[in-house]
JSON list of N, CA and C in Angstrom, two decimals:
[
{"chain": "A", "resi": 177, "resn": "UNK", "atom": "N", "xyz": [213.18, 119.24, 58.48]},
{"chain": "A", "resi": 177, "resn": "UNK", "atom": "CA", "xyz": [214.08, 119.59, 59.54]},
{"chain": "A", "resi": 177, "resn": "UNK", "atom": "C", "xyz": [214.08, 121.08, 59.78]},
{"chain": "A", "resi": 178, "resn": "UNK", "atom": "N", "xyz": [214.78, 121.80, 60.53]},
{"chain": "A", "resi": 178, "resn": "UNK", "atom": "CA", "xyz": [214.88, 123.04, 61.14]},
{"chain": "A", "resi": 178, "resn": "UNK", "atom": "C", "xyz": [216.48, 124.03, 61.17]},
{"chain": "A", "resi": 179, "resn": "UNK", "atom": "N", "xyz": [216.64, 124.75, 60.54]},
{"chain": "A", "resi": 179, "resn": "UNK", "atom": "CA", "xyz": [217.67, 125.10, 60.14]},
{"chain": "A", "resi": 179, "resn": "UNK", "atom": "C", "xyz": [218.01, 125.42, 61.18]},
{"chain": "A", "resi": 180, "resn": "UNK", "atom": "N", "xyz": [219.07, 125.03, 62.18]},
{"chain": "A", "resi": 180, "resn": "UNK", "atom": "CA", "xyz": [219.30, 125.59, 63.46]},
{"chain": "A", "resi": 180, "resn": "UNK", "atom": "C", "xyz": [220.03, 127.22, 63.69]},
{"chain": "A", "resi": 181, "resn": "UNK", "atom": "N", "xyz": [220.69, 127.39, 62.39]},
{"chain": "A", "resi": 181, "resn": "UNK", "atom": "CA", "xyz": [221.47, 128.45, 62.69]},
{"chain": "A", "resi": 181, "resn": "UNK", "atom": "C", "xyz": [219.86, 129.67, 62.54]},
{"chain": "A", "resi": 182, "resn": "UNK", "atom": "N", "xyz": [219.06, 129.47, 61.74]},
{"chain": "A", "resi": 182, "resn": "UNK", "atom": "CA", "xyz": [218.33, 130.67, 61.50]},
{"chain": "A", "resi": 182, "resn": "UNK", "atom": "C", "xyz": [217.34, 130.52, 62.20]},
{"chain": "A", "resi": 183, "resn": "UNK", "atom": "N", "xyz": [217.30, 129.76, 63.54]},
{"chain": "A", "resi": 183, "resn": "UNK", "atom": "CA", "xyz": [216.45, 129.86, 64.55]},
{"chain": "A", "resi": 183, "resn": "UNK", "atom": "C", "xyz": [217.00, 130.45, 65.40]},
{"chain": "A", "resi": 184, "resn": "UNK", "atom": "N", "xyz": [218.27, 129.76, 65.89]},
{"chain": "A", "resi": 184, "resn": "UNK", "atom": "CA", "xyz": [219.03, 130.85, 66.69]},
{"chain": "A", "resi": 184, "resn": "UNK", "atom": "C", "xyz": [219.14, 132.03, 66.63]},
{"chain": "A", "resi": 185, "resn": "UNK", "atom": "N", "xyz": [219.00, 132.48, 65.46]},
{"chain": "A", "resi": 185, "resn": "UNK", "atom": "CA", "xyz": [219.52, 133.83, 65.02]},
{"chain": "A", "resi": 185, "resn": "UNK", "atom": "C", "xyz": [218.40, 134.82, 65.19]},
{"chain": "A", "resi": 186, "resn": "UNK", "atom": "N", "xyz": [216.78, 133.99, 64.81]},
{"chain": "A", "resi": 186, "resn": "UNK", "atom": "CA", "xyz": [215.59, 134.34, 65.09]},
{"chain": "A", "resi": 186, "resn": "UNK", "atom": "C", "xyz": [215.39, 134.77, 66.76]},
{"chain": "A", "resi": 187, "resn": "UNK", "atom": "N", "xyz": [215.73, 133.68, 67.23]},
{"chain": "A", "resi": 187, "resn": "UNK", "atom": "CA", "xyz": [215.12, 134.03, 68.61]},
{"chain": "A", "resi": 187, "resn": "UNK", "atom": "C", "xyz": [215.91, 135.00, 69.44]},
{"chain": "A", "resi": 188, "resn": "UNK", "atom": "N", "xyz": [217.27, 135.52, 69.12]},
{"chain": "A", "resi": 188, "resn": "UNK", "atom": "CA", "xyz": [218.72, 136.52, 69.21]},
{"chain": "A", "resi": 188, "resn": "UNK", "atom": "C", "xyz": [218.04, 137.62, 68.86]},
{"chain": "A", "resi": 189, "resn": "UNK", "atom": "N", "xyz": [217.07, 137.78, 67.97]},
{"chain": "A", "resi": 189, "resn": "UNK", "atom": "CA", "xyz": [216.67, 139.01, 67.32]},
{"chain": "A", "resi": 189, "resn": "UNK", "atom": "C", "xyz": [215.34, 138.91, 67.91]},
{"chain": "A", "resi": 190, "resn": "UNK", "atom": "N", "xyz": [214.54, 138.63, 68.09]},
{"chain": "A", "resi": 190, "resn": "UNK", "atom": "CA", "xyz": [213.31, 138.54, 68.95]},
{"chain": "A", "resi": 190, "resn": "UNK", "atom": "C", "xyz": [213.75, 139.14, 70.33]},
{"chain": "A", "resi": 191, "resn": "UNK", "atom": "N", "xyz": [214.39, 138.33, 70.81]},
{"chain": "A", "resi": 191, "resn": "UNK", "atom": "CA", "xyz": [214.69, 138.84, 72.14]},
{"chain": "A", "resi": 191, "resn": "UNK", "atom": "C", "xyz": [214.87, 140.31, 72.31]},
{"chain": "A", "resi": 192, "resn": "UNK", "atom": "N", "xyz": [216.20, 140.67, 71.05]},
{"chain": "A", "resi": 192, "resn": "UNK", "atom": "CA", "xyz": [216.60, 142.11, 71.55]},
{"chain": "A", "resi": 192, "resn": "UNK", "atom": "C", "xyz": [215.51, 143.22, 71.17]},
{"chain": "A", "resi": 193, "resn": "UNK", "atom": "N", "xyz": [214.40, 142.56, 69.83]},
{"chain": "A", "resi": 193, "resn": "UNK", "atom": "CA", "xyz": [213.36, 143.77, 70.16]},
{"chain": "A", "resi": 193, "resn": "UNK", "atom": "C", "xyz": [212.63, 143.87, 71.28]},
{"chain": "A", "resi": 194, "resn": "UNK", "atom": "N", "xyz": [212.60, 143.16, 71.67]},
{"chain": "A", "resi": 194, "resn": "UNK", "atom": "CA", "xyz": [211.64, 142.58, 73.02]},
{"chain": "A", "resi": 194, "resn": "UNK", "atom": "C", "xyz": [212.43, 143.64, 74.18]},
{"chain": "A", "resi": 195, "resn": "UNK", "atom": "N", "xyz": [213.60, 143.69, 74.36]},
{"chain": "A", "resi": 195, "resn": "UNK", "atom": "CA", "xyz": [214.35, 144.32, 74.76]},
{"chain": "A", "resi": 195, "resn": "UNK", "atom": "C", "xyz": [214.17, 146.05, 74.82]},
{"chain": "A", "resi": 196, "resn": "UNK", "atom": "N", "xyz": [214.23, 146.57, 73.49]},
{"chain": "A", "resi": 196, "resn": "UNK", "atom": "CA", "xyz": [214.44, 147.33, 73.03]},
{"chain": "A", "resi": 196, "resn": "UNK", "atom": "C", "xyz": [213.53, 148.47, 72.30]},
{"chain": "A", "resi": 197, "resn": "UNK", "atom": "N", "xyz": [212.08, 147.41, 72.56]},
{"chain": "A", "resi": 197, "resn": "UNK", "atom": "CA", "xyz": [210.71, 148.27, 72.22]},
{"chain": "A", "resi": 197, "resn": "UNK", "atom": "C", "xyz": [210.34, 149.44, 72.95]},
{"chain": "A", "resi": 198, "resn": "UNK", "atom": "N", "xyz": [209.81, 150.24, 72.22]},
{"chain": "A", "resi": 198, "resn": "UNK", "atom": "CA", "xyz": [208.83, 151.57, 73.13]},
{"chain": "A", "resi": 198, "resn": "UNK", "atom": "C", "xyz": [207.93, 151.86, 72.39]},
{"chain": "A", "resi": 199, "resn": "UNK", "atom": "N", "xyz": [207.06, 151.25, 73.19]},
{"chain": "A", "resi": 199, "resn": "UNK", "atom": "CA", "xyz": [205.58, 151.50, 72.84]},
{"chain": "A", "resi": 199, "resn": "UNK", "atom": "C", "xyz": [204.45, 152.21, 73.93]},
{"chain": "A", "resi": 200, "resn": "UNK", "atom": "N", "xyz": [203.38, 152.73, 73.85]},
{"chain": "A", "resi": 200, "resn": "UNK", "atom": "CA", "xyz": [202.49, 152.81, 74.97]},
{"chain": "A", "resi": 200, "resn": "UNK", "atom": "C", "xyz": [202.32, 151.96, 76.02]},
{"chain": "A", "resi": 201, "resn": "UNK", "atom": "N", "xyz": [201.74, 150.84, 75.29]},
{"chain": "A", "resi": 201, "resn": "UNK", "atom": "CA", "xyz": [201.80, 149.92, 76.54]},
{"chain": "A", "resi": 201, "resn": "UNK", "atom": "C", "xyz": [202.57, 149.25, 77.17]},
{"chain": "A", "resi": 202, "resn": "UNK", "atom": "N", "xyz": [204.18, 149.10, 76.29]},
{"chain": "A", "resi": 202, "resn": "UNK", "atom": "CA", "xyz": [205.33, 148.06, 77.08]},
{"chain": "A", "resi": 202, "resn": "UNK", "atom": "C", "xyz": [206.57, 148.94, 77.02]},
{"chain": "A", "resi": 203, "resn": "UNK", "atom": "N", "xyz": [207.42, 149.36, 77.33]},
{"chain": "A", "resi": 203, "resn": "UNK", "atom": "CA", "xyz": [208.93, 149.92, 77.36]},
{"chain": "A", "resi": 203, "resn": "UNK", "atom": "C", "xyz": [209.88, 148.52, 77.65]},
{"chain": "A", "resi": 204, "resn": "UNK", "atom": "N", "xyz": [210.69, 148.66, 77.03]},
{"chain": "A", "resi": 204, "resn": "UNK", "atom": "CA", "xyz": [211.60, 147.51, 77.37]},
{"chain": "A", "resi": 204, "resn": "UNK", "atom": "C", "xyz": [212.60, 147.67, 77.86]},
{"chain": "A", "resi": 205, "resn": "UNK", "atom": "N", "xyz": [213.47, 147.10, 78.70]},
{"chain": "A", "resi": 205, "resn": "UNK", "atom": "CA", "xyz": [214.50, 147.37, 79.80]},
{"chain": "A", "resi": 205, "resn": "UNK", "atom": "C", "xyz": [215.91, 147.85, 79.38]},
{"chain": "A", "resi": 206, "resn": "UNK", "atom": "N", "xyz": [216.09, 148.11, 77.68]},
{"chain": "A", "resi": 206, "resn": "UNK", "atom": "CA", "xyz": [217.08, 148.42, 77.14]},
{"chain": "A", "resi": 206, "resn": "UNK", "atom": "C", "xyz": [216.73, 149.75, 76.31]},
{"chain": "A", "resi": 207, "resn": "UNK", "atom": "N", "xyz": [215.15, 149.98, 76.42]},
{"chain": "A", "resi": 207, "resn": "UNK", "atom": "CA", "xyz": [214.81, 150.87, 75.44]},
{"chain": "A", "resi": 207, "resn": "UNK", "atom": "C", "xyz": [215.35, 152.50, 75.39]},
{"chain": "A", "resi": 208, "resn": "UNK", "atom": "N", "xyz": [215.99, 152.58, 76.27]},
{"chain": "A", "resi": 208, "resn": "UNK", "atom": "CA", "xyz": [217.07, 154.08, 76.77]},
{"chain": "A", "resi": 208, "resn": "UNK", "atom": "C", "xyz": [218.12, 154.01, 75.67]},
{"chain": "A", "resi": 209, "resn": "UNK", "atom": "N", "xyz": [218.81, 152.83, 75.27]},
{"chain": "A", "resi": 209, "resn": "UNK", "atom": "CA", "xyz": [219.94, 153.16, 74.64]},
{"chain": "A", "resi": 209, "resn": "UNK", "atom": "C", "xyz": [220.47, 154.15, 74.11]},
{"chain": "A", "resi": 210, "resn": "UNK", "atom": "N", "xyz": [219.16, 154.20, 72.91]},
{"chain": "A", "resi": 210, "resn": "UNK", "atom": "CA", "xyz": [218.91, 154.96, 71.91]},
{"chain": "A", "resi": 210, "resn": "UNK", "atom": "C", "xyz": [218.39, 156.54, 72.02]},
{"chain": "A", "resi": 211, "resn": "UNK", "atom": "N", "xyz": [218.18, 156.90, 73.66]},
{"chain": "A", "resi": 211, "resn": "UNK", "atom": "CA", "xyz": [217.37, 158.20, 74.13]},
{"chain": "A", "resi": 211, "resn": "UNK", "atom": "C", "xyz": [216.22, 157.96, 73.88]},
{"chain": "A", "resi": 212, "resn": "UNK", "atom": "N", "xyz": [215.11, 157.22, 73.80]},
{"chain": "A", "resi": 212, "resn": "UNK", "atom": "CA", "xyz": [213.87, 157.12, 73.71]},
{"chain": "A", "resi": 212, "resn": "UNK", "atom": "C", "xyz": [213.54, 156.32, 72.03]},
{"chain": "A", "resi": 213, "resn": "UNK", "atom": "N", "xyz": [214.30, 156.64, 71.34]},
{"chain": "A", "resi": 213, "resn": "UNK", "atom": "CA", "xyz": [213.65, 155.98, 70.17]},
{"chain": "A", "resi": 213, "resn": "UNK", "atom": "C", "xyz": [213.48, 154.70, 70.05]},
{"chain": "A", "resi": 214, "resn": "UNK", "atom": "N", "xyz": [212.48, 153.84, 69.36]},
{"chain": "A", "resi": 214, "resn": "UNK", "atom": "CA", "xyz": [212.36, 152.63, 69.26]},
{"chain": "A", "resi": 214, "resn": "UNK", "atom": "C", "xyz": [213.54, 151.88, 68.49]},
{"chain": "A", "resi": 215, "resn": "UNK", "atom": "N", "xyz": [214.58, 151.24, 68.70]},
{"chain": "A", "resi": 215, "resn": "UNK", "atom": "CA", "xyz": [215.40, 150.55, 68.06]},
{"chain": "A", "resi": 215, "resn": "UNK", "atom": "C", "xyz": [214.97, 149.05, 68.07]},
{"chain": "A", "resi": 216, "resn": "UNK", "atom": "N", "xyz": [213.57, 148.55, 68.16]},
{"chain": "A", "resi": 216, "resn": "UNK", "atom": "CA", "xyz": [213.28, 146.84, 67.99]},
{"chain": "A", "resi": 216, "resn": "UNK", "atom": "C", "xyz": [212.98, 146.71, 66.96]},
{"chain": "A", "resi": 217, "resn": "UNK", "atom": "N", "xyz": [212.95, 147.43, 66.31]},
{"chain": "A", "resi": 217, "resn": "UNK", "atom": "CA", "xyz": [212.39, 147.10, 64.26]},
{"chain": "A", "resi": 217, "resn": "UNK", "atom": "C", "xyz": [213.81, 146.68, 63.51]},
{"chain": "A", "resi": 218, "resn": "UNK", "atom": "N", "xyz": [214.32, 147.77, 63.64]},
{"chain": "A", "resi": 218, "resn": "UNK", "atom": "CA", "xyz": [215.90, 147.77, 62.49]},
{"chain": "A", "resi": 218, "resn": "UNK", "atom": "C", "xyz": [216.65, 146.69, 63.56]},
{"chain": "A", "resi": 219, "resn": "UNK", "atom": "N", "xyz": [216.65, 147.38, 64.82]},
{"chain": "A", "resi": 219, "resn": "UNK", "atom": "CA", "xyz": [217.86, 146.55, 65.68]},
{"chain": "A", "resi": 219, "resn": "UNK", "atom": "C", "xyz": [217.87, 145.04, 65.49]},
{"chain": "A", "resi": 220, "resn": "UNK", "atom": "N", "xyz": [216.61, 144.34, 66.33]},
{"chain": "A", "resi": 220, "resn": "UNK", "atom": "CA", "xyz": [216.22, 143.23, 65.82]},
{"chain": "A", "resi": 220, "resn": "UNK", "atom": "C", "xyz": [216.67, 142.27, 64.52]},
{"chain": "A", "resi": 221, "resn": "UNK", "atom": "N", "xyz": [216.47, 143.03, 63.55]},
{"chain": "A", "resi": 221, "resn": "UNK", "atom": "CA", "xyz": [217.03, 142.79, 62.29]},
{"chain": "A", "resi": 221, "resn": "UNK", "atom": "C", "xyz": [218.29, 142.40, 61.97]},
{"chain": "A", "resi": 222, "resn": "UNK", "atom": "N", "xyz": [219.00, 143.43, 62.13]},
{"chain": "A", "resi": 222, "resn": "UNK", "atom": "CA", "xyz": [220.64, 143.61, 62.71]},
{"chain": "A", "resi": 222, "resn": "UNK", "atom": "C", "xyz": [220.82, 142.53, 63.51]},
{"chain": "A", "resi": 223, "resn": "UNK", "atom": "N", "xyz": [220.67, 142.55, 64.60]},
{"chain": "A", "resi": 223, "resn": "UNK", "atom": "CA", "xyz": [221.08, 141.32, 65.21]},
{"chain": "A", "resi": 223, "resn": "UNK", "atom": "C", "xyz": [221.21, 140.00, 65.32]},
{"chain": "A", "resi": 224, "resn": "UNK", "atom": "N", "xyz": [219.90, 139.56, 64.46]},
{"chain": "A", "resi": 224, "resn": "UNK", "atom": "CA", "xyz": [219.67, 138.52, 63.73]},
{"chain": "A", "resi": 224, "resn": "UNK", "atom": "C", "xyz": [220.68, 138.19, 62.46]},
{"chain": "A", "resi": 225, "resn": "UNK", "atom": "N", "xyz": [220.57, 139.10, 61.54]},
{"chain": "A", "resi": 225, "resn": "UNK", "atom": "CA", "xyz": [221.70, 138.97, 60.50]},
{"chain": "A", "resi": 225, "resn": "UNK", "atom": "C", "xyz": [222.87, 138.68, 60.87]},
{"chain": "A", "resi": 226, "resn": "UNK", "atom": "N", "xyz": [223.38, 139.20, 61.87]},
{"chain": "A", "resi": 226, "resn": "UNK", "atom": "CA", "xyz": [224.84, 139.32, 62.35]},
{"chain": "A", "resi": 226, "resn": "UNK", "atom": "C", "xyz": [224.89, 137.78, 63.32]},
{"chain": "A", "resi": 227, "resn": "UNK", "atom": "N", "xyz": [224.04, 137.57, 63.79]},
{"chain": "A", "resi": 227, "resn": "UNK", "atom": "CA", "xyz": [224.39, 136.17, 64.23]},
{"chain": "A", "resi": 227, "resn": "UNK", "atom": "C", "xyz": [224.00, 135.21, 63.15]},
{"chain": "A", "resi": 228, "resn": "UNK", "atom": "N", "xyz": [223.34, 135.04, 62.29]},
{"chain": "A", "resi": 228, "resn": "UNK", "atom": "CA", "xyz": [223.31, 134.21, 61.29]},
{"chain": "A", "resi": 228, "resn": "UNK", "atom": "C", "xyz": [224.44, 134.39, 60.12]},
{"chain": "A", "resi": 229, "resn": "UNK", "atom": "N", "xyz": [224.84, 134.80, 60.16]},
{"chain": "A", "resi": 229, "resn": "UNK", "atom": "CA", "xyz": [226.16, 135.24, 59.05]},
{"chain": "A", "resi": 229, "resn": "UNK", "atom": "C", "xyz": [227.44, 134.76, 59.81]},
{"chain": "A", "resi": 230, "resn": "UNK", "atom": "N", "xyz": [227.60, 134.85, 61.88]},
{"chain": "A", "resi": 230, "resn": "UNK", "atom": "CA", "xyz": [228.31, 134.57, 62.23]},
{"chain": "A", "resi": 230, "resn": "UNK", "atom": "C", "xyz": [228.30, 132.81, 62.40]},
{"chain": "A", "resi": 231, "resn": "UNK", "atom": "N", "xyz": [226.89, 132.63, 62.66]},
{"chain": "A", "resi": 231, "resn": "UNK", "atom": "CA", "xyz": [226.75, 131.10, 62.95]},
{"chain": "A", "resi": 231, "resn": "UNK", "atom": "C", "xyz": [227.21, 130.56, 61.39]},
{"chain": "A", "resi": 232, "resn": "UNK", "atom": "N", "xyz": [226.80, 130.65, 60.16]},
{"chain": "A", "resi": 232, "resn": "UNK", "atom": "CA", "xyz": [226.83, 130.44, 58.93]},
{"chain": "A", "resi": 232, "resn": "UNK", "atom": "C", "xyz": [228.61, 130.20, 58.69]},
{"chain": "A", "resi": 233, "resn": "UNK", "atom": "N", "xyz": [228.94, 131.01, 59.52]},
{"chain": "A", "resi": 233, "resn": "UNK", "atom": "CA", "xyz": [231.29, 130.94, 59.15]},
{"chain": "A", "resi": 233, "resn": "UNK", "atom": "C", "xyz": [231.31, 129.83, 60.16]},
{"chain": "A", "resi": 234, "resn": "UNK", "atom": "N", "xyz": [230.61, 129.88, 60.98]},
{"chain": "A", "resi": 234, "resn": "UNK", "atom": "CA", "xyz": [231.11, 128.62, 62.55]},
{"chain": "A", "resi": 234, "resn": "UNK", "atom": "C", "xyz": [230.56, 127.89, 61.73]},
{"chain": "A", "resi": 235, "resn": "UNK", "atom": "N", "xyz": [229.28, 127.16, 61.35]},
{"chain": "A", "resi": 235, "resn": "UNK", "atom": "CA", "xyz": [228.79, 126.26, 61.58]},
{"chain": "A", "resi": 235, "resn": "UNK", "atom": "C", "xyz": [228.54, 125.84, 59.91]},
{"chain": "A", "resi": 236, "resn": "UNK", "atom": "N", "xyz": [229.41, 125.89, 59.05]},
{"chain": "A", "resi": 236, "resn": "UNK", "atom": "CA", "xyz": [228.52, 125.78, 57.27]},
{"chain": "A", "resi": 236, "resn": "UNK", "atom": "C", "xyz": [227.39, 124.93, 56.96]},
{"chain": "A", "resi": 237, "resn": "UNK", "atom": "N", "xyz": [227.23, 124.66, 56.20]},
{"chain": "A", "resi": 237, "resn": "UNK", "atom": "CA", "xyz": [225.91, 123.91, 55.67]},
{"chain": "A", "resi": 237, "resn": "UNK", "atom": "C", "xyz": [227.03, 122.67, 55.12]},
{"chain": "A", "resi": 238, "resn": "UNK", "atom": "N", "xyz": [226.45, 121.17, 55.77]},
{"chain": "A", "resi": 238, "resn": "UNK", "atom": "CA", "xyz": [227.31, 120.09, 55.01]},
{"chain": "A", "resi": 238, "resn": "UNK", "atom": "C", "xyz": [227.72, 119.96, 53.94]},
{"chain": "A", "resi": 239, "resn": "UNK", "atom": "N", "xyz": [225.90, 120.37, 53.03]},
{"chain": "A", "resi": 239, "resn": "UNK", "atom": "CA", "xyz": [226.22, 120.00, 52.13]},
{"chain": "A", "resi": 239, "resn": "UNK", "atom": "C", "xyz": [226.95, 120.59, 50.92]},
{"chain": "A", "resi": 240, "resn": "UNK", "atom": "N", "xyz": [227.27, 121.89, 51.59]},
{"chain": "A", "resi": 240, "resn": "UNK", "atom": "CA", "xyz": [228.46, 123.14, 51.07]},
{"chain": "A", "resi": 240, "resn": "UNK", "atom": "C", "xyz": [229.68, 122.14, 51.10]},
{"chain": "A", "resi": 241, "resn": "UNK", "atom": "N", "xyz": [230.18, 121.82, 52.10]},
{"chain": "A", "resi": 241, "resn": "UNK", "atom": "CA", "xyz": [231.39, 121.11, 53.07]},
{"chain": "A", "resi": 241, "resn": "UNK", "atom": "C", "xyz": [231.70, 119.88, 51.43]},
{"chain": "A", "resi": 242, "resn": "UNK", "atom": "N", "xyz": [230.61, 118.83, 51.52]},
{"chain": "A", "resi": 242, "resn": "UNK", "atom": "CA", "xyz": [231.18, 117.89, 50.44]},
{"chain": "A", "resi": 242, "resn": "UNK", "atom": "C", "xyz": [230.77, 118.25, 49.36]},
{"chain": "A", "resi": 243, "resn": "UNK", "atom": "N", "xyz": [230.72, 119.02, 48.79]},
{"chain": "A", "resi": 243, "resn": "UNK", "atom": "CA", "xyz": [230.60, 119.97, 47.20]},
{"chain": "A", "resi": 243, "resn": "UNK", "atom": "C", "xyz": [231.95, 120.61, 47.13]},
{"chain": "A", "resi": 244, "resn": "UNK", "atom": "N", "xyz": [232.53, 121.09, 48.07]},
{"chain": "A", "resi": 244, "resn": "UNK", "atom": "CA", "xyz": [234.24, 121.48, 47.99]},
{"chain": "A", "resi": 244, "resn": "UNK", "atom": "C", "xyz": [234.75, 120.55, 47.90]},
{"chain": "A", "resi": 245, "resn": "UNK", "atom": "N", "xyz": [234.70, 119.71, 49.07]},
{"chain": "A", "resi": 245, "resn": "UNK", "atom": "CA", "xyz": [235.47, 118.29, 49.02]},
{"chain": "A", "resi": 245, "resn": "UNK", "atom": "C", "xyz": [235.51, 117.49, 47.72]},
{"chain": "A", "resi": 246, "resn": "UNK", "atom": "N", "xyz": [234.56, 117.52, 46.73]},
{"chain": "A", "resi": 246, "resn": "UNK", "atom": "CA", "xyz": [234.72, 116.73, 45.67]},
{"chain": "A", "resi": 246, "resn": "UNK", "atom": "C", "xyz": [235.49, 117.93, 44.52]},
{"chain": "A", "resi": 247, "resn": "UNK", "atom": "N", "xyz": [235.43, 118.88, 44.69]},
{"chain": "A", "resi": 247, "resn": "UNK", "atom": "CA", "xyz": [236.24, 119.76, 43.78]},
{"chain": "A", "resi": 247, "resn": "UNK", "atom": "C", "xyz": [237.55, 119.83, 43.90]}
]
């Protein structure tokens, strides 16, 4: 199966480097933020974490859920 939260969280962080790259051949439409520096390496990262940590409180893992339940 496919862990949904850490796909989501993958493609959240894909996107915003995608976003957020500066390179020779591509600039990305957010890549100013920062005044010119590349923020798609770390940012990316960041963003990903932070939605998987947020999806992870929304959404737990079941089998977390009935391992409490029997305690």
């Amino acid at each position: 199966g496919f862990n949904y939260r850490a796909v989501t969280a993958w493609v959240a962080g894909s996107v915003f480097g995608v976003l957020t790259v500066t390179t020779s051949l591509y600039v990305g439409p957010l890549a100013n933020i920062a005044g010119g520096v590349d923020l798609s390496f770390i940012g990316s990262a960041v963003v990903g974490g932070v939605i998987y940590l947020l999806l992870r409180a929304v959404f737990p893992e079941q089998s977390l859920i009935a391992a409490a339940a029997q305690d």
